[in-house]
CSV table of C-alpha atoms in Angstrom, one decimal:
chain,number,residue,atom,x,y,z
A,58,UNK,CA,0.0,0.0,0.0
A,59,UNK,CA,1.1,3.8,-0.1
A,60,UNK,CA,3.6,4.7,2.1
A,61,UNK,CA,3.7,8.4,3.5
A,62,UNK,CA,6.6,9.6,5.6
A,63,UNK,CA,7.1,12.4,8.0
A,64,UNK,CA,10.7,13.7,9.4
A,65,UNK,CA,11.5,14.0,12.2
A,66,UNK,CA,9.4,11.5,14.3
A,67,UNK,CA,9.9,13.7,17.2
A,68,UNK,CA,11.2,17.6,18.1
A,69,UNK,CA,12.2,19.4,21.0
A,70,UNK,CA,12.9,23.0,20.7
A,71,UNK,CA,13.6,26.1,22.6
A,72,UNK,CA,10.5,28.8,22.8
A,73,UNK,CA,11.2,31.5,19.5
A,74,UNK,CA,12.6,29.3,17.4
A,75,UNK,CA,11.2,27.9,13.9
A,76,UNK,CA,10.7,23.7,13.5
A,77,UNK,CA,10.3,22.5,10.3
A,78,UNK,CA,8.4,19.5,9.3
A,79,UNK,CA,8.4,17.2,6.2
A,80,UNK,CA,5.6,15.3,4.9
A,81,UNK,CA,6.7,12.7,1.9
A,82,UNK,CA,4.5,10.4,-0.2
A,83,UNK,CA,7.0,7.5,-0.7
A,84,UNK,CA,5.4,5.8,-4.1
A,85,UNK,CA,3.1,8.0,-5.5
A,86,UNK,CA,2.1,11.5,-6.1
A,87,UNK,CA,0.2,13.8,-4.2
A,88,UNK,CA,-1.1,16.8,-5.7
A,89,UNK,CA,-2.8,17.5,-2.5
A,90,UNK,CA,-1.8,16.6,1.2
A,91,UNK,CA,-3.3,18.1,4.4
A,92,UNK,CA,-1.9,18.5,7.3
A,93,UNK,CA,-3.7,17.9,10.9
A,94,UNK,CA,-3.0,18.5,14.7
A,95,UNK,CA,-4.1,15.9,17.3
A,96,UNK,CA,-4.2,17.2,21.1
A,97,UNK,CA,-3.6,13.7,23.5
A,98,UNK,CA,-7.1,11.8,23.4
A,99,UNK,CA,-8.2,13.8,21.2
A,100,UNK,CA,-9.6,13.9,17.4
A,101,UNK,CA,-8.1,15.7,14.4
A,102,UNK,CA,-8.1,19.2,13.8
A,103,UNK,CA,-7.5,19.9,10.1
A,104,UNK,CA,-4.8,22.7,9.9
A,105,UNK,CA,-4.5,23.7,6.3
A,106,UNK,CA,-4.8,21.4,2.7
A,107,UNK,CA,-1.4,21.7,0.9
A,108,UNK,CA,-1.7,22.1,-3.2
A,109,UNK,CA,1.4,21.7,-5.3
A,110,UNK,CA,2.2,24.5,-6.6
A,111,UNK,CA,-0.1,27.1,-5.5
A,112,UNK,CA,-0.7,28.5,-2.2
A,113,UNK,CA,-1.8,26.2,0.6
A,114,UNK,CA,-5.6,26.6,1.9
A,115,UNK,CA,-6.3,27.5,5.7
A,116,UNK,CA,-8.7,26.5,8.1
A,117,UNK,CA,-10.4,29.2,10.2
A,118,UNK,CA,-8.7,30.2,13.2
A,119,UNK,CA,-5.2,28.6,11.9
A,120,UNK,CA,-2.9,31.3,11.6
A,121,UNK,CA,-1.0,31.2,8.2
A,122,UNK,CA,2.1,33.4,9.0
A,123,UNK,CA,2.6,30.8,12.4
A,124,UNK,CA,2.1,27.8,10.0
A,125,UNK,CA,4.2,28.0,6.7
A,126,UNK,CA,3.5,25.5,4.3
A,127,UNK,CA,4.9,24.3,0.8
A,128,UNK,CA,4.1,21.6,-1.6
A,129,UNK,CA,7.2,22.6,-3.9
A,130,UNK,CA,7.1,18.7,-5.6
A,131,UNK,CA,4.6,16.2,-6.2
A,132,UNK,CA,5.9,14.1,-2.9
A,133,UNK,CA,6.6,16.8,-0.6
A,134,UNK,CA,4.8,18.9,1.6
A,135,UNK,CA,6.1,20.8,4.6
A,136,UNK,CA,4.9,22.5,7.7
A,137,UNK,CA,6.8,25.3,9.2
A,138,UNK,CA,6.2,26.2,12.6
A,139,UNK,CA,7.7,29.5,13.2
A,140,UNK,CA,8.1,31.3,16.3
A,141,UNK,CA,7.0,28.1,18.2
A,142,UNK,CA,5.5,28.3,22.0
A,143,UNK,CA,4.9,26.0,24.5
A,144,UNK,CA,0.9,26.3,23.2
A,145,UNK,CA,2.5,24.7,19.7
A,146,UNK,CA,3.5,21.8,21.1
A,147,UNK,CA,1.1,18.5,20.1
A,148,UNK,CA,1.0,16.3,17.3
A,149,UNK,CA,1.3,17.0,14.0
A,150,UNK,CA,0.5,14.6,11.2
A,151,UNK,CA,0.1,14.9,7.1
A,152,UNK,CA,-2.0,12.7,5.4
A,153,UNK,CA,-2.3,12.5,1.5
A,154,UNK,CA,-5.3,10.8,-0.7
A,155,UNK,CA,-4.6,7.4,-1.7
A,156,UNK,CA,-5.7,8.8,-5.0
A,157,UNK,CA,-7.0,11.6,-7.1
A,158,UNK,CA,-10.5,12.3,-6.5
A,159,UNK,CA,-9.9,9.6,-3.7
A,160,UNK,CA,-10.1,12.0,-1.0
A,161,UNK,CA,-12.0,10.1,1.3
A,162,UNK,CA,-9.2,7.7,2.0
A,163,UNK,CA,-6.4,9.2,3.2
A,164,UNK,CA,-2.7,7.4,4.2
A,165,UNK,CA,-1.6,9.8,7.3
A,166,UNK,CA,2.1,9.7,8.2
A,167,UNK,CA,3.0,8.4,11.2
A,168,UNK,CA,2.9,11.8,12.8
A,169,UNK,CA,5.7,14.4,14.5
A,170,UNK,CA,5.9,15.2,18.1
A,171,UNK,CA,6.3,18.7,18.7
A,172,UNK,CA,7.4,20.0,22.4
A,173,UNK,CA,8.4,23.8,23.0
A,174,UNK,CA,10.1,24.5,25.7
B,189,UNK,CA,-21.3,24.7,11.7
B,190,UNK,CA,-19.8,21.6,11.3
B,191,UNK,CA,-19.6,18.6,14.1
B,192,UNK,CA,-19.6,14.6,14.2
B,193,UNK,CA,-20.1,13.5,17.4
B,194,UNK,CA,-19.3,9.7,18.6
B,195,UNK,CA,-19.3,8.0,22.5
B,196,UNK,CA,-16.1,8.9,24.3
B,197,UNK,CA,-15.7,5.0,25.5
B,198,UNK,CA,-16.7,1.8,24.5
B,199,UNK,CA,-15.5,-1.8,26.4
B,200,UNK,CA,-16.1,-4.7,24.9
B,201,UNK,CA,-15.1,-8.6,25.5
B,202,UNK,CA,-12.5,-10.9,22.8
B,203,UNK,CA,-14.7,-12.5,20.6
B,204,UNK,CA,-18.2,-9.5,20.6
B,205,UNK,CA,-19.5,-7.5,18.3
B,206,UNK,CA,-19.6,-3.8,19.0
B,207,UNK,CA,-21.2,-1.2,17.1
B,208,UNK,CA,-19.8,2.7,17.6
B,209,UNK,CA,-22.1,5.4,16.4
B,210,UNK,CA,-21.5,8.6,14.8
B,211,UNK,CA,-24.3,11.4,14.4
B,212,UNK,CA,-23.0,14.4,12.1
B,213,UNK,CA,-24.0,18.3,10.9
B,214,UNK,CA,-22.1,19.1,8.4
B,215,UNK,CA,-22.2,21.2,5.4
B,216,UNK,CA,-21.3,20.0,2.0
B,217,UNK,CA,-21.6,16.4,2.8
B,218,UNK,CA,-20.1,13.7,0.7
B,219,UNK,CA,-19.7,10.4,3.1
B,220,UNK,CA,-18.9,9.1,6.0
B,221,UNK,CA,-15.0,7.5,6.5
B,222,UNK,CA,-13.9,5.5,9.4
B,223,UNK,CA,-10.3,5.2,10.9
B,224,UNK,CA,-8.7,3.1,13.7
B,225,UNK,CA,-5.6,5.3,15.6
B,226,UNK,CA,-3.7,3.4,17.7
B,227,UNK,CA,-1.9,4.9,20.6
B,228,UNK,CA,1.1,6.9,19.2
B,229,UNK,CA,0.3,5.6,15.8
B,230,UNK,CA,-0.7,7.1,12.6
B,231,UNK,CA,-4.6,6.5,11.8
B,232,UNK,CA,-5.4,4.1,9.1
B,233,UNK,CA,-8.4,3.9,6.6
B,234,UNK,CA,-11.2,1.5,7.6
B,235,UNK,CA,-14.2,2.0,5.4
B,236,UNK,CA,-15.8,4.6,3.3
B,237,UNK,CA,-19.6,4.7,2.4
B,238,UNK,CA,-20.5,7.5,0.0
B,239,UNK,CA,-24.4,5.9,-0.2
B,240,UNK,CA,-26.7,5.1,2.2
B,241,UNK,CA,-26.4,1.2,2.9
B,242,UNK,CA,-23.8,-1.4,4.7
B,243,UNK,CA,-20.2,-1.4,3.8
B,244,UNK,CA,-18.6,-4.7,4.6
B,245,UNK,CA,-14.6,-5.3,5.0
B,246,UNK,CA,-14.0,-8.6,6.8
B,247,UNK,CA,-14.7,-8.3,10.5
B,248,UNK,CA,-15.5,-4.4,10.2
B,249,UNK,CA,-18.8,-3.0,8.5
B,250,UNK,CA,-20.0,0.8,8.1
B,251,UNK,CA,-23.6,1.6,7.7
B,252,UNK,CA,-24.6,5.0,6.6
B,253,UNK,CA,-28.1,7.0,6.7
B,254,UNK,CA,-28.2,10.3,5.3
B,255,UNK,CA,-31.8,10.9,5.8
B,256,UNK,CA,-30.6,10.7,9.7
B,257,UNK,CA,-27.1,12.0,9.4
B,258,UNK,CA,-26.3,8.9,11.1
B,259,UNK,CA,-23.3,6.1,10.8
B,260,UNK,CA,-21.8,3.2,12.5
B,261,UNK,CA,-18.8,1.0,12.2
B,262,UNK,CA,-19.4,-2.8,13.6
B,263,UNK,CA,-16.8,-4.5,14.6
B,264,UNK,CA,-17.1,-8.4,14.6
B,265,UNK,CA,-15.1,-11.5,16.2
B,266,UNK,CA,-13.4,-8.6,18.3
B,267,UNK,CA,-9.6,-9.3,18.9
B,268,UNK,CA,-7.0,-7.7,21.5
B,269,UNK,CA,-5.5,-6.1,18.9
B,270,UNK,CA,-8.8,-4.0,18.2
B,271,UNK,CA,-8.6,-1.9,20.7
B,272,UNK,CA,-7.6,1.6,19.7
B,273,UNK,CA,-9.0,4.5,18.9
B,274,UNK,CA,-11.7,4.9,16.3
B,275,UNK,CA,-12.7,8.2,14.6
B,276,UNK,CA,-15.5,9.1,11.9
B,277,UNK,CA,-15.2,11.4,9.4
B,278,UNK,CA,-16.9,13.3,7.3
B,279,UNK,CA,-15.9,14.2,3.8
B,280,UNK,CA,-17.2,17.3,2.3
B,281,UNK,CA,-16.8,20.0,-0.1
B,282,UNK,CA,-16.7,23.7,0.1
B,283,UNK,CA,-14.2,25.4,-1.6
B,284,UNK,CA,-11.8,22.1,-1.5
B,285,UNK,CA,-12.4,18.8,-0.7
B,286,UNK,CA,-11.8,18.0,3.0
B,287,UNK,CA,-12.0,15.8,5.8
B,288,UNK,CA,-13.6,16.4,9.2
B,289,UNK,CA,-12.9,14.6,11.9
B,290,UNK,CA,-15.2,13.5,14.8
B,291,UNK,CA,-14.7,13.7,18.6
B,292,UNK,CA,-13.0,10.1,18.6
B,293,UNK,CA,-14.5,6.8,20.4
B,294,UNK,CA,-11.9,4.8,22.5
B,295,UNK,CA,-12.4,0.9,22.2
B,296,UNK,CA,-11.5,-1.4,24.8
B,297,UNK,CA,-11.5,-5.2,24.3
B,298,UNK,CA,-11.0,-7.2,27.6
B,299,UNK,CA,-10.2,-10.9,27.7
């Protein structure tokens, strides 16, 4: 089955600096990949939907200068965290469709762990 | 607005069935996904239903009624191993396609 990938598996970083994070779909393309935050015990929260090539698409409430994102390839996506805070720290994972116009089934990466100190 | 909501908790004994609901108000609807999260794990797709009907995969099913925005997933022969985390979703369209996710039901199987 498709195969995506995130880097790194975990972060720790010091409050006021930038993290970056790197969502790859291993053996296939993905015009589209979206990228969620998961509080512990908690469901989803969609972020933003990242589109190759253009300009990614927020949800409201999501800051987009605090959350960079860019799909500059077919197989890569990433998430910028900038100016992190201890409030920024939680899980982030990417997920892309398993196909085009397959949206409904997504494979997610296996997620990156995000703690600001 | 937009929500999906599901039980917080559901226990269950090796070898039941168990059925976990999901009610949803959403905009835009297209169908109803379910996914299985374990702990510290990535979630992974379990069944989709875009009409209104059972969906059967193996020991999983999803049933879908759009006249009652309502859904389930049924799990059958439950194993040790099922216990995890199970979310629906909603797919829907407004200006992009898009999942929502609901509140998340946590699935304990007991010996």
């Amino acid at each position: 089955g498709a195969v995506v990938s995130q880097h790194p598996s975990w972060v720790i970083c010091k409050s006021g600096t930038s993290v970056k994070i790197e969502c790859r779909s291993l053996d296939f393309q993905a015009t589209t990949m979206f990228w969620y935050r998961q509080f512990p015990k908690q469901s989803l929260m969609l972020m933003a939907t990242s589109n190759e090539g253009s300009k990614a698409t927020y949800e409201q409430g999501v800051e987009k200068d605090k959350f960079l994102i860019n799909h500059a390839s077919l197989t890569l996506s990433t998430l910028t965290v900038t100016s992190a805070h201890p409030e920024d720290s939680s899980f982030y994972i990417c997920s892309a469709p398993r196909a085009s116009g397959s949206y409904n089934e997504q494979f997610f990466g296996p997620g990156t762990r995000l703690t600001v100190l | 607005g937009q929500s999906l909501e599901q039980p917080s908790e559901v226990t269950a004994v090796e070898g039941a069935i168990v059925q976990i609901n999901c009610t949803y108000q959403t905009s835009g609807f297209y169908g109803l996904s379910w996914y299985q999260q374990h702990d510290g794990g990535a979630p992974t797709f379990l069944s989709y239903n875009a009409l209104d009907g059972l969906e059967e995969t193996g020991r999983f099913s999803s049933f879908l009624s759009r006249s009652d925005s309502y859904g389930y997933l049924l799990l059958q022969e439950l194993q040790m191993k099922d216990s995890a985390s199970y979310f629906c979703a909603a797919a829907r369209m407004d200006s992009s396609y898009k999942l929502i996710f609901g509140s998340g039901t946590r699935l304990l199987v007991r010996p």
